[in-house]
Tab-separated table of C-alpha atoms and ligand atoms in Angstrom:
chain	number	residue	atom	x	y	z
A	1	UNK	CA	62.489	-54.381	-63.506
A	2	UNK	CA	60.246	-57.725	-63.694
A	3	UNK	CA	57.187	-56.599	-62.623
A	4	UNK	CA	55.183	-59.033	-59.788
A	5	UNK	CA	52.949	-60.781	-62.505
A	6	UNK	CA	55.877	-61.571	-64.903
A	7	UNK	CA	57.432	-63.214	-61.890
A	8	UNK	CA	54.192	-64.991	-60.550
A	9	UNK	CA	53.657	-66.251	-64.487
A	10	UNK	CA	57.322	-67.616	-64.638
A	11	UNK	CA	56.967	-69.477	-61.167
A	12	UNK	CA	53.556	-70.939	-62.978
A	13	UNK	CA	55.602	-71.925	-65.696
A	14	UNK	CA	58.321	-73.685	-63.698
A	15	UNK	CA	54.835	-75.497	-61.753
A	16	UNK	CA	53.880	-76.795	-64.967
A	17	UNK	CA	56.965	-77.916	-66.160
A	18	UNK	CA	56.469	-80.361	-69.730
A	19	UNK	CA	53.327	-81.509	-68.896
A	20	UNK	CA	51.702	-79.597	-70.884
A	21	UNK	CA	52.361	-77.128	-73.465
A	22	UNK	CA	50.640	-74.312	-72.253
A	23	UNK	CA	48.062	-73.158	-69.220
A	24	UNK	CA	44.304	-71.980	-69.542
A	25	UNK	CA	43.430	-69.828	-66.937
A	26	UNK	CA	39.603	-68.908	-66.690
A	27	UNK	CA	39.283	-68.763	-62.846
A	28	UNK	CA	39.205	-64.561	-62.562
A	29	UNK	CA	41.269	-64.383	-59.418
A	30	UNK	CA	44.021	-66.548	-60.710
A	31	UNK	CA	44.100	-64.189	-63.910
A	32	UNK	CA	43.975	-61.217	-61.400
A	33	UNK	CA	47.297	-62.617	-59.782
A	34	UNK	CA	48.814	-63.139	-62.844
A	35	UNK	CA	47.776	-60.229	-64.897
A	36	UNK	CA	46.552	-57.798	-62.819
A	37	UNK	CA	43.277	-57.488	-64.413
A	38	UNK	CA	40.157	-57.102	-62.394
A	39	UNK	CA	37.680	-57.229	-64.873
A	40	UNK	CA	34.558	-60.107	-64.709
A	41	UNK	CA	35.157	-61.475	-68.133
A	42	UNK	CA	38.651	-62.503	-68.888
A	43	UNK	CA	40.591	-65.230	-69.528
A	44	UNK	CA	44.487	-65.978	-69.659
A	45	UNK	CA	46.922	-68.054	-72.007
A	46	UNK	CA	50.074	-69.107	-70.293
A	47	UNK	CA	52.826	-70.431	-72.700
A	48	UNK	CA	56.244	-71.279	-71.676
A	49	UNK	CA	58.853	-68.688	-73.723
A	50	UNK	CA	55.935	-66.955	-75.171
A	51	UNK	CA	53.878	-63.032	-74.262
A	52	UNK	CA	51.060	-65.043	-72.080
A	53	UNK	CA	47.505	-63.432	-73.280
A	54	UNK	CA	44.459	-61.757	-71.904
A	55	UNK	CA	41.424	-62.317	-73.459
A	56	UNK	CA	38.461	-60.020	-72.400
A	57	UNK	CA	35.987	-57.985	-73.789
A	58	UNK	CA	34.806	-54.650	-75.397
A	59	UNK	CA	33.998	-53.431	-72.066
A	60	UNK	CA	37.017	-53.943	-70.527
A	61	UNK	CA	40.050	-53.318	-73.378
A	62	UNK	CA	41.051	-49.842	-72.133
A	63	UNK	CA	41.277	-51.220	-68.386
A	64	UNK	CA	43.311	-53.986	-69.225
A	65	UNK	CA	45.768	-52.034	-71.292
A	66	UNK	CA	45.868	-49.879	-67.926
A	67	UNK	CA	46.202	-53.129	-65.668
A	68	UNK	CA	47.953	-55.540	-67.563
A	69	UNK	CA	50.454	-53.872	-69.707
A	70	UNK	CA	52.607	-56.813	-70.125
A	71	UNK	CA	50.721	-59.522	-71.178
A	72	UNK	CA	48.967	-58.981	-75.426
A	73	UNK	CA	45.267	-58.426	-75.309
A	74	UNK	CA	43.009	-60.583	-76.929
A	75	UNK	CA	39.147	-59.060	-77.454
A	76	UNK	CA	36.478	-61.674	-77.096
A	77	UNK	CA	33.328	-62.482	-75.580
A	78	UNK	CA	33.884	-66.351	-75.187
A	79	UNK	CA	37.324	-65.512	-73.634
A	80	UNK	CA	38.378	-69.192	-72.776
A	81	UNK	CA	37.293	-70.514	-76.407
A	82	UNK	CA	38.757	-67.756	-77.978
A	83	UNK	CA	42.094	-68.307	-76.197
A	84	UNK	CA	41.800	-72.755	-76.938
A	85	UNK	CA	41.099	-71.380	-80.629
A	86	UNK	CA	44.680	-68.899	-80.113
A	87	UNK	CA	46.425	-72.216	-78.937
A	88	UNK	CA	45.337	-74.399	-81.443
A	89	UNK	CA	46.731	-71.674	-84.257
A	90	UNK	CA	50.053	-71.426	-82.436
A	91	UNK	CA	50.456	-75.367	-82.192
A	92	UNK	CA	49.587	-76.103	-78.516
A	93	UNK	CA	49.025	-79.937	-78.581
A	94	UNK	CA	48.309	-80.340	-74.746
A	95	UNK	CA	46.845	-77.495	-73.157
A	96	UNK	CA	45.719	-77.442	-68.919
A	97	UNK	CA	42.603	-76.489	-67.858
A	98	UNK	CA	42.132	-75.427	-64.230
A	99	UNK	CA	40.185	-78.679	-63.804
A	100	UNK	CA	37.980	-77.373	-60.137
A	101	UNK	CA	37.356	-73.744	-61.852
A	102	UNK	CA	35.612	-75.202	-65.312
A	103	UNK	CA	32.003	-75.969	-65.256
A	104	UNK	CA	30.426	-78.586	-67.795
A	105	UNK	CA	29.071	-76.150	-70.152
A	106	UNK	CA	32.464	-74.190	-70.339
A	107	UNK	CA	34.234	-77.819	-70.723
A	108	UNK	CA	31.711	-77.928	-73.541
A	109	UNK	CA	32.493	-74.806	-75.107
A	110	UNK	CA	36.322	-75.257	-74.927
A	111	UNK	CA	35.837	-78.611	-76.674
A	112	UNK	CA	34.097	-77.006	-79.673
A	113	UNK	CA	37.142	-74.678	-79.893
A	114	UNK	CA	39.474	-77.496	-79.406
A	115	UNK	CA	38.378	-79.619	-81.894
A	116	UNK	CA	40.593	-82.933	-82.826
A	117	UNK	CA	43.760	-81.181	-82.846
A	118	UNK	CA	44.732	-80.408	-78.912
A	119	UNK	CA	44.107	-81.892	-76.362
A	120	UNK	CA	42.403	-80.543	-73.190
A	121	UNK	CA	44.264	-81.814	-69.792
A	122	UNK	CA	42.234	-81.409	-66.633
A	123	UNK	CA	44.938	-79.956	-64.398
A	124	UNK	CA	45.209	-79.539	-60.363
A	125	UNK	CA	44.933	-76.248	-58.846
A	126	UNK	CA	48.393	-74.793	-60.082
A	127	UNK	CA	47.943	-70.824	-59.287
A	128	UNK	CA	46.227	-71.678	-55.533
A	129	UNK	CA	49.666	-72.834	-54.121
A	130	UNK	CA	51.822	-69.746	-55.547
A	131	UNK	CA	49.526	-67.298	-53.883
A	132	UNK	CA	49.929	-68.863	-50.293
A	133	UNK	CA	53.285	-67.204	-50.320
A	134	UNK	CA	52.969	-63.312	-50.552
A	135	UNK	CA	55.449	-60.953	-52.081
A	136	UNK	CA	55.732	-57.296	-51.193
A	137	UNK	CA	52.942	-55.576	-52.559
A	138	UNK	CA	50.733	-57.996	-51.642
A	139	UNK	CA	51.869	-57.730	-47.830
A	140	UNK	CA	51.079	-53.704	-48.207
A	141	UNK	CA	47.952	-54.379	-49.659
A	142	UNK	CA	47.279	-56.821	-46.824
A	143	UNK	CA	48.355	-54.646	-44.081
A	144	UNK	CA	46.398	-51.581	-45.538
A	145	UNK	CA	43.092	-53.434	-45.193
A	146	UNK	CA	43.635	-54.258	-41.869
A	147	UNK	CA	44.663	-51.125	-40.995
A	148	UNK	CA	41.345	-49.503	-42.341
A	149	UNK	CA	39.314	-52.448	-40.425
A	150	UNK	CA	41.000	-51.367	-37.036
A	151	UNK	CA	40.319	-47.878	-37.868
A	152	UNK	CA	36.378	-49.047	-39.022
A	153	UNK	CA	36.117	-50.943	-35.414
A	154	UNK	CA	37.815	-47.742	-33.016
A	155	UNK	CA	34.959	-45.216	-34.734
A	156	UNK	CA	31.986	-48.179	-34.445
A	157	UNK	CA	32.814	-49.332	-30.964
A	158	UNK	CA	32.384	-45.748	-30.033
A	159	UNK	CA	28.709	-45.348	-31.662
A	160	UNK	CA	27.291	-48.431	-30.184
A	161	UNK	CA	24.168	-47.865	-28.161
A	162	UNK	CA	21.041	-49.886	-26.660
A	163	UNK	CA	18.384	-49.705	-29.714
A	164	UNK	CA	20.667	-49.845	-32.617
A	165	UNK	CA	20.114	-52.505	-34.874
A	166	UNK	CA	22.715	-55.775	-36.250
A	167	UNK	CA	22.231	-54.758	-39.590
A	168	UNK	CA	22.067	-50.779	-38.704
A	169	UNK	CA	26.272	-51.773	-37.358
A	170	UNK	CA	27.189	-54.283	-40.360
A	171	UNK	CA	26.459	-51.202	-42.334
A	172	UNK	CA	27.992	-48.324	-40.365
A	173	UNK	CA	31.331	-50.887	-40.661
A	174	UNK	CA	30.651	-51.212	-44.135
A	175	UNK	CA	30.152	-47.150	-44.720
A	176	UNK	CA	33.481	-46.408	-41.912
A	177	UNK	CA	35.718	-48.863	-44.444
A	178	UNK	CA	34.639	-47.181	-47.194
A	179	UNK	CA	34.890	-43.672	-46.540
A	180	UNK	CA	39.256	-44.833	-45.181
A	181	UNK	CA	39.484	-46.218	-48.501
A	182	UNK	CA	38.333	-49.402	-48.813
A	183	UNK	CA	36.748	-50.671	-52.042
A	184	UNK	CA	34.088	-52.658	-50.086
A	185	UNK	CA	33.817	-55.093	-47.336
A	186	UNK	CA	36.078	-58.400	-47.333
A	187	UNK	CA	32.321	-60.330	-46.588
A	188	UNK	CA	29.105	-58.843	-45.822
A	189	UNK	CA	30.264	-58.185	-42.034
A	190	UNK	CA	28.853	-60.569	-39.140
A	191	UNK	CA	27.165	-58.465	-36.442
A	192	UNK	CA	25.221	-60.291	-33.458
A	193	UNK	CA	24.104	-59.534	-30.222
A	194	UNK	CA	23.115	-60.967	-27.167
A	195	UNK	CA	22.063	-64.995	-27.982
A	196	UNK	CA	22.230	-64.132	-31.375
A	197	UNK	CA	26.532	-64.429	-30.671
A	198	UNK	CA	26.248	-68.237	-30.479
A	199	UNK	CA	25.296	-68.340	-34.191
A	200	UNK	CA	29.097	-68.171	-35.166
A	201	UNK	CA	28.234	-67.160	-38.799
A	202	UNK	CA	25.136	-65.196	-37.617
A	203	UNK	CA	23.461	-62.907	-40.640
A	204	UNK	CA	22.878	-59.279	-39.446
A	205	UNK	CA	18.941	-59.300	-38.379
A	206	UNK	CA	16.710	-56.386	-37.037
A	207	UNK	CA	17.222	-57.379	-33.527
A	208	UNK	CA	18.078	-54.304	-31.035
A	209	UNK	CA	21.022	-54.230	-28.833
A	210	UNK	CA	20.279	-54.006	-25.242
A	211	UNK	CA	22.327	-53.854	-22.270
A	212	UNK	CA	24.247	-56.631	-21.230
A	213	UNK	CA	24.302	-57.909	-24.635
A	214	UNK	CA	27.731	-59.182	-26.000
A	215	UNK	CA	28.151	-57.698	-29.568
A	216	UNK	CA	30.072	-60.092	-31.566
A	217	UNK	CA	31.296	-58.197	-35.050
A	218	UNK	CA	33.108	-60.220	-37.897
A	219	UNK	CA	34.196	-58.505	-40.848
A	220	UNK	CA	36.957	-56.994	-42.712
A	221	UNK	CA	38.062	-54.334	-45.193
A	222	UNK	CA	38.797	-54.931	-48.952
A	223	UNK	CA	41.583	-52.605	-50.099
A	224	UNK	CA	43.682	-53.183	-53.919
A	225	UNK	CA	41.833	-56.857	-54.014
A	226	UNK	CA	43.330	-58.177	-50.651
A	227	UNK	CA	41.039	-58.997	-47.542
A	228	UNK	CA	41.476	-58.351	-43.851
A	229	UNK	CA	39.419	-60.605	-41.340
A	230	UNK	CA	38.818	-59.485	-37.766
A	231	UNK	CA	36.616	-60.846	-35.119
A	232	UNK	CA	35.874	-58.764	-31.555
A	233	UNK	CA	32.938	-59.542	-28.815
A	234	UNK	CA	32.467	-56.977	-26.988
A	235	UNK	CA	29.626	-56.041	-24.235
A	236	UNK	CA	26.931	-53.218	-23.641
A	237	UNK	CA	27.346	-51.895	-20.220
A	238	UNK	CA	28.949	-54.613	-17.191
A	239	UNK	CA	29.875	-57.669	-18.877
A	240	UNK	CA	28.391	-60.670	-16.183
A	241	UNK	CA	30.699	-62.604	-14.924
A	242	UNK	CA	29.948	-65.802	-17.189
A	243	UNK	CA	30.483	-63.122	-19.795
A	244	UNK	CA	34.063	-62.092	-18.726
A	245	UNK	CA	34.941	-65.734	-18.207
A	246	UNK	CA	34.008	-67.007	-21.370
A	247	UNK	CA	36.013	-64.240	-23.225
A	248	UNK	CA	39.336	-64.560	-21.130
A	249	UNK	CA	39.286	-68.003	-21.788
A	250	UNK	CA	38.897	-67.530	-25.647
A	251	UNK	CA	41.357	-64.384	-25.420
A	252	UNK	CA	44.036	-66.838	-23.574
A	253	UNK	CA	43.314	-69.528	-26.495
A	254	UNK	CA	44.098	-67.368	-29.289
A	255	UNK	CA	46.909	-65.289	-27.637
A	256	UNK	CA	48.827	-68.736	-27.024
A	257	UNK	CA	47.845	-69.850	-30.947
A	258	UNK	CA	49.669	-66.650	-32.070
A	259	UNK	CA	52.054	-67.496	-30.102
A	260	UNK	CA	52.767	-70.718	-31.051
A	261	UNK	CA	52.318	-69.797	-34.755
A	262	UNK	CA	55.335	-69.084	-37.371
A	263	UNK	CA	57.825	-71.016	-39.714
A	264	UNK	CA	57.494	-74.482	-39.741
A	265	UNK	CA	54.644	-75.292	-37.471
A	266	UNK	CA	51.994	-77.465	-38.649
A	267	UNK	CA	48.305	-76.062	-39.595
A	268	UNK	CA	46.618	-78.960	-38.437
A	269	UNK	CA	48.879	-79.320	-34.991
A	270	UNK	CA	48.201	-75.747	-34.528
A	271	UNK	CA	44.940	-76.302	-35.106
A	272	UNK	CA	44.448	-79.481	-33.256
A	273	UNK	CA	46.433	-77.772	-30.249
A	274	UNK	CA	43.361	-75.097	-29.949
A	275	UNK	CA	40.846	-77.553	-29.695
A	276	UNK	CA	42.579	-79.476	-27.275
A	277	UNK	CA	42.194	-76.647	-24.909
A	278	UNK	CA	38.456	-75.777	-26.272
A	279	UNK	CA	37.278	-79.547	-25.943
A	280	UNK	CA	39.838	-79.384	-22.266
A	281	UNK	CA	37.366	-77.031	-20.655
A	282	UNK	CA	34.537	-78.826	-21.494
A	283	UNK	CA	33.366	-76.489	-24.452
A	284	UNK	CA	31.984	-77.573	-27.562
A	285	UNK	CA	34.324	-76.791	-31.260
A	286	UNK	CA	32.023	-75.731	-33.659
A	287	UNK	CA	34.711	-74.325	-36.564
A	288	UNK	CA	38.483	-74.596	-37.444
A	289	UNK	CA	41.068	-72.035	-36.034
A	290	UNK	CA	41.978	-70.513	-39.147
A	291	UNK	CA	42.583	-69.854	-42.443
A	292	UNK	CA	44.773	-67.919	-45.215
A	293	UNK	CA	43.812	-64.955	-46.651
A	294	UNK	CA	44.837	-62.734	-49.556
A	295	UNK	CA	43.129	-62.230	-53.002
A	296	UNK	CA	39.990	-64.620	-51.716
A	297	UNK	CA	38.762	-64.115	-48.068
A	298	UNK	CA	39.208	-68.080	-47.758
A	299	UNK	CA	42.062	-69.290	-49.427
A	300	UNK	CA	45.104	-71.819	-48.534
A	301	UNK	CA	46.572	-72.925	-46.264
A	302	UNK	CA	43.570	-73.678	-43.780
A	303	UNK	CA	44.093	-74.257	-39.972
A	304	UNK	CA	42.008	-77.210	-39.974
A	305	UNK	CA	42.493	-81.085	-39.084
A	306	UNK	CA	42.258	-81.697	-42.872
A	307	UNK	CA	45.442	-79.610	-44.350
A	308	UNK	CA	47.981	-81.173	-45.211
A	309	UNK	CA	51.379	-81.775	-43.070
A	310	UNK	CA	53.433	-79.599	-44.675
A	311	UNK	CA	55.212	-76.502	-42.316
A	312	UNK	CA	53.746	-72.581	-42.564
A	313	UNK	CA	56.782	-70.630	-43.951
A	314	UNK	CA	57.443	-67.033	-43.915
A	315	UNK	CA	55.071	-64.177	-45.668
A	316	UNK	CA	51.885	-66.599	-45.438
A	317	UNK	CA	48.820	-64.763	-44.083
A	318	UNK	CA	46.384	-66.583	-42.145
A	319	UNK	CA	43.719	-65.545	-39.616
A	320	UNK	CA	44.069	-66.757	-36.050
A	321	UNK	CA	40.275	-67.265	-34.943
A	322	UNK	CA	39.067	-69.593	-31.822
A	323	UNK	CA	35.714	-69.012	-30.764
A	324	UNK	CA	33.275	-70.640	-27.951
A	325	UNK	CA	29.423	-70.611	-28.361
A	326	UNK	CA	26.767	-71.270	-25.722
A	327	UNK	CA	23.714	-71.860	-27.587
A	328	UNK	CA	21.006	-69.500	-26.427
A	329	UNK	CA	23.543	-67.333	-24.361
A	330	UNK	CA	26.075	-65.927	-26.050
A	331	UNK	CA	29.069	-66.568	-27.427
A	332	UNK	CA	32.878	-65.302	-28.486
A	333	UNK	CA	35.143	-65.413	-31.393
A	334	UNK	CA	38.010	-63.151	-31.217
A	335	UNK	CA	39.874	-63.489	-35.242
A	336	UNK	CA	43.222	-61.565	-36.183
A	337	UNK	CA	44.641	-61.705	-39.030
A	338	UNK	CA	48.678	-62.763	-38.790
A	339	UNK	CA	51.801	-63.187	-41.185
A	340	UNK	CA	54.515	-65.570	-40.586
A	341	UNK	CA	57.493	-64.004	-40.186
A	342	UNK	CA	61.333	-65.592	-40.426
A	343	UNK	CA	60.907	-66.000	-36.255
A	344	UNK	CA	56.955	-65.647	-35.422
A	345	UNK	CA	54.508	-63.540	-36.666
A	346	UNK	CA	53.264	-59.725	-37.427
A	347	UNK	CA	49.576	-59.331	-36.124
A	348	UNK	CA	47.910	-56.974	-38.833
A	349	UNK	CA	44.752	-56.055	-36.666
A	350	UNK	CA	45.972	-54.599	-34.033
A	351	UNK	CA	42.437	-53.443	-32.333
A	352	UNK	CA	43.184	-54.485	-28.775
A	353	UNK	CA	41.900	-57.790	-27.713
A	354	UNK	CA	40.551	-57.727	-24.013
A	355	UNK	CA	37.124	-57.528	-23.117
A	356	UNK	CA	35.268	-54.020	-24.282
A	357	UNK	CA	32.883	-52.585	-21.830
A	358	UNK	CA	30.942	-50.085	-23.824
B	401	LIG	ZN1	36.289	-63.361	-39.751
B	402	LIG	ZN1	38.090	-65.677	-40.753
């Protein structure tokens, strides 16, 4: 049996086609997806026909052996010069760099290794646009973390009181993921009460909850290197009726954006169809609806004006996330994240999604 990365290397392969003769990758998370290595220092060599290569270091050898048995291991320090040097002895001429994840000084350091004799070509993100379409595992691993962030939210919900602190919550959701399983948070999670909701990336401060405060909580479990993303508001005590208004509205908003979401529709119409109805009731956008998720919290393809026009297609995961803010009062976000299906989509959070009296 071809194991996932053997697949995911060939499909690189085919994406690089003859212009060059082999692929540097030096960008960890792209070497993750490939290799299955989760080290911080590593590097891969991607030839067409040819064992692809993992250089890494001392520290890491017996893990990688573990993690990425099917790729030859390669110990070094410098990993990327070490693997232009491994090129250049097995007659690479051209050899792509990913061009956005190679700073100047690295640039420097793989010319030194390259010398006269190959040449480095700057190359367009190549790995980014296989991961937008997940395969199996990666659809467990996804579902899993949301799982544990629905579970994190039920036993939080329960323990919120007047006097507890934001960052006393973001922790007791970091400590609830943890202790189902999770390897860490997706993000350090976004906790805000009262007028501190309208902030819609707010940072966990020492302000108290009190009653009547809407308690807006962004955040996510990390589980086998894939991130959920969830977003509820909730209130302490009676929500007021400006309260309850506000959140149906955004609740309506992102049920019909789920709805409307699956193979072949748009980002950007899907997208620009949310803020039609934001901007429609006379409410402010501050942020695009969505975005995909996997291996990076933020990754392709973004709900945004900006994407591009090409059509979502099955087994891409992408959160679902309007949100309204009144400055100084209060504000909602409510964020699931969703895979496209061959008809729709599956909703991996499934915390409910109406209005939380607590
Ligand atoms: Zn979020
Ligand atoms: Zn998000």
């Amino acid at each position: 049996m071809t194991s996932p990365h053997t697949a995911r290397r060939s499909r690189l392969v085919a994406a690089f086609g003859q212009t060059v003769d082999a692929l540097l990758v030096t960008r960890l998370v792209n070497v993750r997806y490939l290799s299955g290595f989760t080290g911080s220092n590593g590097a891969l060599l991607v030839i067409p026909d040819e064992e692809a290569v993992l250089a890494t270091d001392g520290r890491y050898l017996t893990q990688a052996a573990v993690e990425a048995p099917d790729v030859r291991r390669h110990e070094a320090r410098a990993v990327g010069a070490a693997l232009v040097d491994l090129a250049k002895q097995n007659g690479t001429r051209r050899l792509g760099v990913e061009a956005a994840a190679v700073t100047v000084a690295e640039l420097d350091r793989l010319r030194g290794a390259a010398g006269d004799e190959v040449e480095l070509v700057p190359m367009s993100p190549l790995v980014e646009p296989l991961r937008v379409v997940k395969d199996s595992g990666e659809l467990a691993a996804l579902r899993a973390a949301c799982a544990i962030t629905d579970a994190a939210f039920e036993e939080i919900v329960a323990s919120l009181r007047a006097g507890v602190t934001e960052r006393d919550v973001a922790w007791d959701l970091q400590a609830a993921m943890r202790r189902r399983g999770a390897s860490g948070a997706s993000f350090d999670p976004i906790v805000a009460f009262g007028p501190n909701s309208a902030v819609p990336h707010h940072q966990p401060s020492d302000r108290t909850l009190a009653a009547g405060d809407l308690i807006k909580m962004d955040f996510g479990a990390l589980y086998d290197g894939y991130h959920a993303d969830m977003t509820r508001t909730v209130v302490l005590g009676r929500a007021a009726a400006w309260q309850a208004d506000l959140h149906s509205f955004v609740a309506r908003v992102q049920a019909d954006s789920v709805s409307a979401c699956g193979p072949g529709v748009v980002p950007a119409e899907l997208n620009r169809q949310a803020h039609d109805a934001i901007e429609g009731a006379g409410y402010r956008v501050d942020h695009g609806l969505g975005h995909g998720v996997g291996l990076e919290i933020h990754e392709d393809p973004f709900l945004t004006a900006g994407s591009g026009a090409g059509g979502l297609v099955s087994d891409v995961a992408v959160t679902i996330e309007p949100g309204v803010y009144l400055p100084d009062r209060g504000g909602v976000r409510i964020e699931d994240t969703v895979v496209v299906t061959d008809s729709g989509v599956e909703v991996l959070t499934m915390t409910p999604r109406e209005l939380l009296e607590v």
